Short mmCIF file of C-alpha atoms in Angstrom, two decimals:
data_model
loop_
_atom_site.label_atom_id
_atom_site.label_comp_id
_atom_site.label_asym_id
_atom_site.label_seq_id
_atom_site.Cartn_x
_atom_site.Cartn_y
_atom_site.Cartn_z
CA MET A 633 31.08 20.09 20.37
CA LYS A 634 30.33 17.81 23.29
CA ARG A 635 28.92 14.37 22.53
CA ILE A 636 26.38 12.83 24.87
CA LEU A 637 25.93 9.07 24.85
CA VAL A 638 22.42 7.98 23.81
CA PRO A 639 21.76 5.84 26.94
CA ILE A 640 22.60 8.81 29.17
CA LEU A 641 20.34 11.08 27.13
CA ILE A 642 17.48 8.58 27.35
CA CYS A 643 17.86 8.29 31.12
CA ALA A 644 17.74 12.08 31.38
CA VAL A 645 14.52 12.17 29.34
CA LEU A 646 13.01 9.37 31.42
CA LEU A 647 13.68 11.34 34.56
CA ALA A 648 12.12 14.40 32.98
CA ALA A 649 9.14 12.44 31.71
CA GLY A 650 8.16 11.33 35.16
CA TYR A 651 9.30 7.72 35.08
CA GLY A 652 10.88 8.23 38.50
CA ILE A 653 14.20 6.39 38.28
CA GLY A 654 15.35 5.64 41.83
CA ARG A 655 12.02 6.81 43.28
CA LEU A 656 9.81 4.07 41.98
CA ILE A 657 6.43 3.90 43.67
CA VAL A 658 5.40 0.25 43.89
CA LYS A 659 1.74 -0.57 44.39
CA SER A 660 0.67 -3.90 45.78
CA GLY A 661 -0.86 -6.25 43.23
CA SER A 662 -4.39 -7.60 43.54
CA LYS A 663 -4.83 -11.13 44.88
CA LEU A 664 -6.42 -13.36 42.27
CA LYS A 665 -8.65 -16.22 43.30
CA ASP A 666 -7.25 -19.67 42.61
CA GLY A 667 -8.49 -21.31 39.42
CA GLU A 668 -8.79 -20.14 35.81
CA HIS A 669 -9.44 -16.57 34.73
CA LYS A 670 -10.25 -15.67 31.12
CA VAL A 671 -9.66 -12.32 29.48
CA ILE A 672 -10.71 -11.32 25.95
CA ILE A 673 -8.67 -8.57 24.29
CA CYS A 674 -9.87 -7.09 20.99
CA ALA A 675 -7.93 -4.66 18.83
CA THR A 676 -8.24 -2.46 15.77
CA THR A 677 -5.56 -0.47 14.00
CA ASP A 678 -5.17 1.87 11.05
CA VAL A 679 -8.90 2.50 10.82
CA HIS A 680 -8.07 5.59 8.73
CA GLY A 681 -11.47 7.21 9.08
CA ALA A 682 -13.57 4.12 8.28
CA TYR A 683 -16.28 5.20 10.68
CA PHE A 684 -19.31 4.44 8.50
CA ASP A 685 -20.43 1.23 6.79
CA SER A 686 -21.53 2.95 3.59
CA THR A 687 -19.59 4.96 1.06
CA TYR A 688 -20.66 8.52 0.38
CA THR A 689 -21.43 8.06 -3.32
CA GLY A 690 -23.64 5.37 -4.78
CA THR A 691 -24.91 2.46 -2.68
CA LYS A 692 -21.72 0.56 -1.95
CA SER A 693 -21.10 -0.78 1.54
CA ARG A 694 -17.80 -1.50 3.26
CA THR A 695 -16.45 -2.70 6.57
CA SER A 696 -16.10 -0.03 9.23
CA LEU A 697 -16.20 0.54 12.95
CA ALA A 698 -19.96 -0.07 12.66
CA ASN A 699 -19.13 -3.75 12.08
CA VAL A 700 -16.66 -3.77 14.96
CA ALA A 701 -19.36 -2.24 17.16
CA GLY A 702 -21.71 -5.03 16.07
CA TYR A 703 -19.19 -7.68 17.09
CA MET A 704 -18.48 -6.00 20.41
CA LYS A 705 -22.21 -5.88 21.11
CA GLN A 706 -22.42 -9.63 20.48
CA LEU A 707 -19.59 -10.26 22.94
CA ARG A 708 -21.03 -8.01 25.62
CA ASP A 709 -24.54 -9.41 25.20
CA SER A 710 -23.08 -12.88 25.81
CA GLY A 711 -21.71 -11.73 29.17
CA VAL A 712 -18.12 -11.14 28.05
CA LYS A 713 -16.42 -7.91 29.09
CA PRO A 714 -13.66 -7.52 26.49
CA VAL A 715 -10.74 -5.11 26.60
CA LEU A 716 -10.84 -2.95 23.46
CA ILE A 717 -7.70 -1.25 22.11
CA ASP A 718 -6.97 0.84 19.02
CA VAL A 719 -3.35 0.94 17.84
CA GLY A 720 -3.40 4.25 15.98
CA ASP A 721 -4.04 6.07 12.70
CA ILE A 722 -7.73 6.72 13.19
CA LEU A 723 -7.85 10.47 12.43
CA GLN A 724 -6.83 10.52 8.75
CA GLY A 725 -7.52 8.68 5.51
CA ASP A 726 -11.23 9.14 4.76
CA LEU A 727 -13.52 12.05 4.02
CA ALA A 728 -15.30 11.60 7.36
CA ALA A 729 -12.02 12.20 9.17
CA TYR A 730 -11.21 15.17 6.92
CA TYR A 731 -14.63 16.72 7.45
CA TYR A 732 -14.41 16.61 11.25
CA ASN A 733 -10.73 17.56 11.27
CA TYR A 734 -11.05 20.72 9.20
CA VAL A 735 -14.64 21.56 8.19
CA ASN A 736 -16.97 20.94 11.13
CA THR A 737 -14.69 21.73 14.04
CA LYS A 738 -17.43 23.10 16.32
CA ASP A 739 -19.13 19.80 17.09
CA GLU A 740 -17.40 16.98 18.93
CA HIS A 741 -15.17 15.08 16.51
CA VAL A 742 -17.10 12.06 15.28
CA ALA A 743 -14.12 9.79 16.04
CA ILE A 744 -14.22 10.87 19.68
CA SER A 745 -17.98 10.26 19.85
CA ILE A 746 -17.56 6.81 18.30
CA LEU A 747 -14.69 5.77 20.55
CA LYS A 748 -16.72 6.77 23.59
CA TYR A 749 -19.77 4.87 22.36
CA MET A 750 -17.74 1.73 21.67
CA GLY A 751 -16.05 1.82 25.06
CA TYR A 752 -12.41 1.70 24.01
CA ASP A 753 -10.06 1.08 26.94
CA ALA A 754 -6.84 2.31 25.30
CA LEU A 755 -5.89 4.34 22.22
CA VAL A 756 -2.41 4.56 20.73
CA VAL A 757 -1.21 7.63 18.84
CA GLY A 758 -0.34 6.95 15.19
CA ASN A 759 1.72 8.98 12.74
CA HIS A 760 -1.39 9.89 10.74
CA ASP A 761 -3.04 11.12 13.92
CA ILE A 762 -0.12 13.51 14.39
CA GLU A 763 -0.33 14.50 10.72
CA ALA A 764 -3.94 15.55 11.29
CA GLY A 765 -2.48 18.41 13.34
CA HIS A 766 -2.26 19.61 16.92
CA SER A 767 -5.87 20.78 17.05
CA ASN A 768 -7.14 17.28 16.32
CA TYR A 769 -4.91 15.05 18.41
CA ASP A 770 -5.05 17.56 21.25
CA ARG A 771 -8.84 17.19 21.14
CA MET A 772 -8.35 13.44 21.45
CA LEU A 773 -6.01 13.93 24.38
CA LYS A 774 -8.52 16.20 26.11
CA ALA A 775 -11.29 13.65 25.58
CA PHE A 776 -9.17 10.67 26.67
CA PRO A 777 -6.42 12.03 28.97
CA LYS A 778 -5.71 8.64 30.56
CA LYS A 779 -6.38 6.41 27.55
CA TYR A 780 -4.46 8.21 24.76
CA LEU A 781 -1.02 6.62 24.82
CA ALA A 782 2.47 7.34 23.49
CA ALA A 783 5.09 6.70 26.15
CA ASN A 784 7.92 7.65 23.79
CA ALA A 785 6.62 11.17 23.04
CA ALA A 786 8.10 13.65 25.53
CA ALA A 787 6.82 17.20 26.02
CA ILE A 788 9.70 19.67 25.71
CA GLU A 789 7.76 22.90 26.23
CA GLY A 790 4.51 24.24 27.61
CA ARG A 791 2.66 23.18 30.73
CA ARG A 792 3.52 19.50 30.18
CA LYS A 793 7.24 20.16 29.82
CA GLY A 794 9.22 17.47 31.59
CA GLN A 795 6.46 14.87 31.19
CA CYS A 796 5.13 12.60 28.50
CA TYR A 797 2.98 14.62 26.10
CA PHE A 798 0.39 11.85 26.08
CA ASN A 799 -0.18 9.20 28.73
CA LYS A 800 2.28 6.28 29.06
CA TYR A 801 0.04 3.40 29.99
CA VAL A 802 -3.36 2.47 31.32
CA VAL A 803 -4.35 -0.35 33.67
CA VAL A 804 -7.74 -2.07 33.40
CA LYS A 805 -9.28 -5.00 35.26
CA ARG A 806 -11.31 -7.92 33.95
CA ASP A 807 -12.41 -10.87 36.11
CA GLY A 808 -10.02 -9.66 38.78
CA VAL A 809 -7.11 -9.75 36.31
CA LYS A 810 -5.00 -6.60 36.22
CA ILE A 811 -4.01 -5.74 32.62
CA GLY A 812 -1.29 -3.19 31.94
CA ILE A 813 -1.39 -1.62 28.47
CA LEU A 814 1.69 0.38 27.43
CA GLY A 815 1.37 2.43 24.25
CA MET A 816 4.08 3.82 21.97
CA THR A 817 4.03 5.64 18.66
CA ASN A 818 6.31 5.62 15.63
CA ALA A 819 9.53 7.57 16.24
CA ASN A 820 9.89 8.25 12.51
CA ILE A 821 7.20 10.93 12.83
CA LYS A 822 9.86 13.63 13.14
CA ASN A 823 11.44 12.46 9.87
CA TRP A 824 8.17 12.31 7.95
CA LEU A 825 6.31 15.40 9.11
CA ALA A 826 7.03 19.11 9.32
CA GLU A 827 7.87 20.25 12.83
CA ASP A 828 4.72 22.34 13.20
CA LYS A 829 2.75 19.08 13.24
CA TRP A 830 4.58 17.83 16.34
CA SER A 831 5.84 21.06 17.91
CA GLY A 832 6.56 20.83 21.61
CA MET A 833 7.46 17.15 21.41
CA GLU A 834 10.42 14.84 20.99
CA PHE A 835 10.04 11.22 19.89
CA PHE A 836 12.29 8.37 20.97
CA VAL A 837 12.90 5.08 19.20
CA ILE A 838 10.65 2.43 20.72
CA SER A 839 13.35 -0.21 21.14
CA ASN A 840 15.59 2.26 23.01
CA LEU A 841 12.93 2.96 25.63
CA VAL A 842 10.47 0.10 25.81
CA GLU A 843 12.36 -2.28 28.10
CA PHE A 844 12.65 0.35 30.80
CA ALA A 845 9.04 1.49 30.33
CA ILE A 846 7.71 -2.07 30.64
CA GLU A 847 9.80 -2.72 33.75
CA ASP A 848 8.62 0.56 35.27
CA MET A 849 4.96 -0.25 34.64
CA ARG A 850 5.35 -3.74 36.04
CA LYS A 851 6.99 -2.48 39.23
CA ARG A 852 4.48 0.31 39.75
CA GLU A 853 1.28 -1.50 38.89
CA LYS A 854 2.00 -5.24 39.35
CA PRO A 855 -0.12 -6.27 36.34
CA ASP A 856 -1.06 -9.91 35.82
CA LEU A 857 -1.02 -9.45 32.04
CA VAL A 858 1.11 -7.04 29.98
CA VAL A 859 0.08 -5.71 26.57
CA LEU A 860 2.52 -3.63 24.51
CA ALA A 861 0.60 -1.66 21.87
CA VAL A 862 2.89 0.04 19.34
CA HIS A 863 2.13 1.96 16.18
CA SER A 864 4.94 0.16 14.39
CA GLY A 865 4.94 -2.32 11.53
CA THR A 866 5.51 -6.03 12.08
CA GLY A 867 8.99 -5.99 10.54
CA ASN A 868 11.31 -8.95 10.05
CA GLY A 869 12.49 -9.49 13.61
CA PHE A 870 15.40 -7.05 13.45
CA PRO A 871 15.70 -3.52 14.90
CA ASP A 872 14.02 -1.03 12.58
CA VAL A 873 12.78 2.39 13.65
CA GLU A 874 9.62 2.13 11.54
CA ASN A 875 8.77 -1.58 11.71
CA GLU A 876 10.01 -3.36 14.82
CA ALA A 877 7.07 -5.14 16.44
CA ALA A 878 8.37 -8.67 15.76
CA PHE A 879 11.74 -7.65 17.18
CA LEU A 880 10.08 -6.30 20.32
CA ALA A 881 8.02 -9.46 20.78
CA SER A 882 11.13 -11.64 20.65
CA GLU A 883 13.54 -9.44 22.60
CA ILE A 884 11.65 -7.60 25.36
CA ALA A 885 11.08 -9.41 28.65
CA GLY A 886 7.87 -9.21 30.63
CA VAL A 887 5.46 -8.84 27.70
CA ASP A 888 2.56 -11.22 26.97
CA ILE A 889 1.01 -9.57 23.91
CA VAL A 890 2.38 -7.15 21.31
CA LEU A 891 -0.25 -5.31 19.28
CA CYS A 892 1.01 -3.42 16.24
CA GLY A 893 -0.10 -1.78 13.00
CA HIS A 894 1.16 0.90 10.62
CA ASP A 895 2.09 -1.38 7.70
CA HIS A 896 -1.53 -2.45 7.01
CA LYS A 897 -0.62 -6.17 6.99
CA ALA A 898 -2.87 -8.37 9.12
CA VAL A 899 -0.84 -10.89 11.16
CA ALA A 900 -1.49 -13.07 14.21
CA MET A 901 1.23 -15.43 15.42
CA MET A 902 2.97 -16.71 18.51
CA ILE A 903 6.65 -15.78 18.81
CA ASP A 904 9.30 -17.18 21.11
CA GLY A 905 9.95 -14.36 23.57
CA VAL A 906 12.60 -13.86 26.23
CA ASP A 907 10.74 -15.68 28.99
CA SER A 908 7.64 -17.13 27.30
CA GLN A 909 5.73 -17.24 24.04
CA VAL A 910 4.38 -13.85 23.03
CA LEU A 911 1.37 -13.13 20.83
CA LEU A 912 2.14 -10.73 17.98
CA MET A 913 -1.00 -9.34 16.37
CA ASN A 914 -1.49 -6.75 13.61
CA GLU A 915 -5.07 -5.98 12.63
CA GLY A 916 -4.39 -4.67 9.12
CA LYS A 917 -6.37 -1.57 8.13
CA GLY A 918 -9.79 -0.04 7.65
CA ALA A 919 -11.62 -2.25 10.19
CA VAL A 920 -11.44 -5.10 7.68
CA VAL A 921 -10.49 -7.51 10.46
CA LEU A 922 -10.65 -7.39 14.25
CA GLY A 923 -7.85 -8.96 16.25
CA GLN A 924 -8.91 -11.05 19.22
CA ALA A 925 -6.82 -12.70 21.93
CA GLU A 926 -8.34 -15.07 24.47
CA VAL A 927 -6.03 -15.33 27.46
CA THR A 928 -6.47 -18.00 30.13
CA LEU A 929 -4.57 -17.43 33.37
CA THR A 930 -4.20 -20.33 35.81
CA VAL A 931 -3.84 -19.14 39.40
CA LYS A 932 -2.52 -21.17 42.33
CA ASP A 933 -1.91 -19.75 45.81
CA HIS A 934 -2.99 -16.36 44.42
CA LYS A 935 -0.17 -16.40 41.86
CA VAL A 936 -0.37 -16.79 38.10
CA VAL A 937 1.39 -20.07 37.32
CA ARG A 938 0.40 -20.41 33.66
CA LYS A 939 -0.84 -18.30 30.76
CA SER A 940 -2.23 -19.63 27.51
CA ILE A 941 -3.25 -17.44 24.59
CA LYS A 942 -5.53 -18.24 21.66
CA ASN A 943 -5.75 -15.73 18.84
CA ARG A 944 -7.64 -15.08 15.66
CA LEU A 945 -8.29 -12.39 13.10
CA ILE A 946 -12.03 -12.02 12.59
CA PRO A 947 -13.25 -10.74 9.18
CA MET A 948 -15.67 -7.91 9.81
CA GLU A 949 -17.46 -8.47 6.50
CA ASP A 950 -19.10 -11.46 8.21
CA VAL A 951 -20.48 -9.28 11.03
CA ASP A 952 -23.58 -7.11 10.69
CA PRO A 953 -23.16 -3.43 11.62
CA ASP A 954 -24.54 -2.42 14.99
CA PRO A 955 -27.99 -0.86 14.26
CA GLU A 956 -27.76 1.38 17.33
CA TYR A 957 -24.36 2.66 16.17
CA CYS A 958 -25.71 3.44 12.69
CA LYS A 959 -28.72 5.24 14.15
CA LYS A 960 -26.67 7.21 16.68
CA PHE A 961 -24.24 8.52 14.06
CA SER A 962 -26.67 8.89 11.13
CA LYS A 963 -26.65 12.69 11.39
CA GLN A 964 -22.85 12.81 11.12
CA PHE A 965 -22.97 10.42 8.17
CA ARG A 966 -25.50 12.58 6.33
CA GLU A 967 -23.35 15.67 6.87
CA VAL A 968 -20.29 13.97 5.44
CA LYS A 969 -22.23 12.50 2.52
CA GLU A 970 -23.64 15.90 1.58
CA TYR A 971 -20.15 17.40 1.68
CA ALA A 972 -18.75 14.49 -0.34
CA ASN A 973 -21.17 14.93 -3.22
CA ARG A 974 -20.54 18.62 -3.88
CA VAL A 975 -19.52 19.04 -7.54
CA ILE A 976 -16.26 20.99 -7.75
CA GLY A 977 -15.21 20.50 -11.39
CA THR A 978 -15.17 18.23 -14.43
CA ILE A 979 -12.77 15.96 -16.30
CA ASN A 980 -12.92 15.25 -20.02
CA GLY A 981 -11.78 11.62 -19.82
CA GLU A 982 -11.78 8.59 -17.55
CA MET A 983 -9.12 8.41 -14.80
CA ASP A 984 -8.06 4.81 -14.08
CA PHE A 985 -6.08 4.39 -10.86
CA SER A 986 -4.92 0.85 -11.71
CA LYS A 987 -2.51 2.21 -14.33
CA ALA A 988 -0.51 4.05 -11.66
CA LEU A 989 1.72 1.04 -11.00
CA GLU A 990 2.16 -0.02 -14.61
CA GLY A 991 3.28 3.00 -16.62
CA PRO A 992 1.88 6.33 -17.86
CA SER A 993 -1.15 7.26 -15.79
CA GLU A 994 -3.62 10.15 -15.99
CA TYR A 995 -4.02 9.90 -12.22
CA ILE A 996 -0.30 10.30 -11.47
CA ASN A 997 0.05 12.93 -14.20
CA LEU A 998 -2.60 15.03 -12.46
CA VAL A 999 -0.82 14.84 -9.10
CA GLN A 1000 2.55 15.64 -10.68
CA THR A 1001 1.11 18.57 -12.63
CA VAL A 1002 -0.43 20.05 -9.48
CA GLN A 1003 2.84 19.66 -7.58
CA LEU A 1004 4.89 21.26 -10.35
CA ASP A 1005 2.44 24.15 -10.68
CA ALA A 1006 2.33 24.79 -6.93
CA SER A 1007 6.07 24.52 -6.36
CA GLY A 1008 7.67 25.87 -9.52
CA ALA A 1009 10.07 22.93 -9.41
CA ASP A 1010 11.68 21.29 -12.44
CA ILE A 1011 10.95 17.69 -11.40
CA SER A 1012 8.14 16.17 -9.34
CA PHE A 1013 8.14 12.92 -7.36
CA THR A 1014 5.02 11.38 -5.87
CA ALA A 1015 3.69 8.06 -4.61
CA PRO A 1016 0.42 6.51 -5.83
CA LEU A 1017 -1.98 6.55 -2.88
CA SER A 1018 -4.38 4.22 -4.67
CA ASN A 1019 -4.12 1.59 -7.40
CA ARG A 1020 -7.78 0.56 -7.46
CA GLY A 1021 -10.86 2.15 -8.97
CA LYS A 1022 -11.50 4.87 -11.50
CA ILE A 1023 -13.27 8.19 -11.97
CA ALA A 1024 -15.63 8.46 -14.93
CA LYS A 1025 -15.64 11.31 -17.42
CA GLY A 1026 -17.78 14.23 -16.25
CA ASP A 1027 -18.38 15.90 -12.93
CA ILE A 1028 -15.78 15.70 -10.14
CA THR A 1029 -16.98 15.68 -6.54
CA PHE A 1030 -15.09 16.38 -3.35
CA GLN A 1031 -15.15 12.63 -2.70
CA ASN A 1032 -13.29 12.13 -5.97
CA LEU A 1033 -10.53 14.40 -4.65
CA VAL A 1034 -10.22 12.16 -1.61
CA ASP A 1035 -10.11 9.11 -3.90
CA ILE A 1036 -7.24 10.74 -5.77
CA TYR A 1037 -5.32 11.90 -2.69
CA LYS A 1038 -6.68 10.73 0.67
CA TYR A 1039 -4.01 12.07 3.03
CA GLU A 1040 -3.25 15.72 3.78
CA ASN A 1041 0.41 15.26 2.86
CA GLN A 1042 2.73 18.26 2.69
CA LEU A 1043 4.63 19.37 -0.41
CA TYR A 1044 8.37 19.84 -0.04
CA VAL A 1045 10.78 21.57 -2.42
CA VAL A 1046 14.41 20.41 -2.19
CA LYS A 1047 17.55 21.07 -4.21
CA MET A 1048 19.04 17.90 -5.72
CA THR A 1049 21.96 17.15 -7.99
CA GLY A 1050 21.68 14.92 -11.03
CA ARG A 1051 23.47 12.15 -9.13
CA GLN A 1052 21.04 12.43 -6.21
CA ILE A 1053 18.06 12.22 -8.55
CA LYS A 1054 19.52 9.10 -10.18
CA ASP A 1055 20.26 7.51 -6.79
CA TYR A 1056 16.75 8.32 -5.57
CA LEU A 1057 15.14 6.70 -8.61
CA GLU A 1058 17.32 3.61 -8.28
CA PHE A 1059 16.55 3.35 -4.57
CA SER A 1060 12.83 3.56 -5.32
CA TYR A 1061 13.11 0.92 -8.04
CA HIS A 1062 15.08 -1.34 -5.69
CA ASN A 1063 12.04 -1.51 -3.41
CA TRP A 1064 9.97 -2.89 -6.28
CA ILE A 1065 12.14 -5.69 -7.59
CA ASN A 1066 10.26 -8.38 -5.65
CA GLY A 1067 7.08 -7.61 -7.52
CA ILE A 1068 4.01 -5.49 -7.01
CA GLY A 1069 2.26 -7.72 -4.44
CA PRO A 1070 4.37 -7.52 -1.29
CA ALA A 1071 6.79 -4.78 -2.15
CA PHE A 1072 4.95 -1.55 -1.44
CA ASN A 1073 3.29 0.12 1.49
CA TYR A 1074 0.72 2.91 1.04
CA ASP A 1075 1.58 4.34 4.46
#
């Protein structure tokens, strides 16, 4: 069998994906006025369906995109025109997402309506967006053909064959400043999900492609500010297919800001990059915090001679929801709430999720029993998708099902030897030896 070197293969894909090696079209950059120019960039990530500020049962409230909309309204009312970016995983993880993914598919998806209302400038594809299925992320692509980004996802069939399946980057302007936003998704998608979820695509490791993609965007568009938005975890500064944002910030030239997500860990820090300090920002999950970067560009003789970046993570619990947002999407909220409160069964005892990480657990036993019954397997493995809350004895609602298992994960049956089972259990335990706090990741 012939072996093809990875760099050669990547170059071939780049050519096919329309990057235009050797035929680079260079556009002239805009001339900035001398003086200082300020740009505000705001970001969310891993929203996981947190579209509404109220839960669907009881009277509890929570942070959501309604709070983010409230903050964005404050900024815009003050005369600021921020750039707003989402870094992926918005289509799965809450009953609202489930309802508009699979139940009410006739109306416009509520996520699309919300993103339009909030005026997002760029949207990155996340692994959970792909897991929601072709019908859902293709709807997103149709609604936002220029803004929905994943430069490392190549189309290998269909009408887009030979191009990126999604868009590669988007360029926006604020105060005369040209901002290039390159988006990439997590290449581990093809290892996590069944092929029918991502049929017609091939994913490439971010670190294998990003340097060329950044250089290409810079040559074509001449941006004054470069943002790399990747659905990848922060990581530890070393190459890692799943979590490599810190590595990218320190090793990739020509980048000013790296926005990341995926691991649900909020981070904002300056990192020593190849040619300057780079802001690395991860906005956690569930619209709990909003990431904000304030960039000041000093221009002399129409050239940027200095960039300074201030950053902060803003707790959304301190921001009132946008009343107009809540009013505009009240009908969708009522639909989801009605669906959530349908009684579908009963349980004869309390189910406490907190026990899932400590020992025997009714919650985990239920999941394992369902998996064994559905598969006919001898052994079942599962991961706890929640370790907080409980379900009281009595009626079970559809919302309770989402509390128990919030992602539409797929069940796999594999043949394993006794040695493989032992090795798997030891590998899993190895990831826990540092303690419960930092050692697990629900994603």
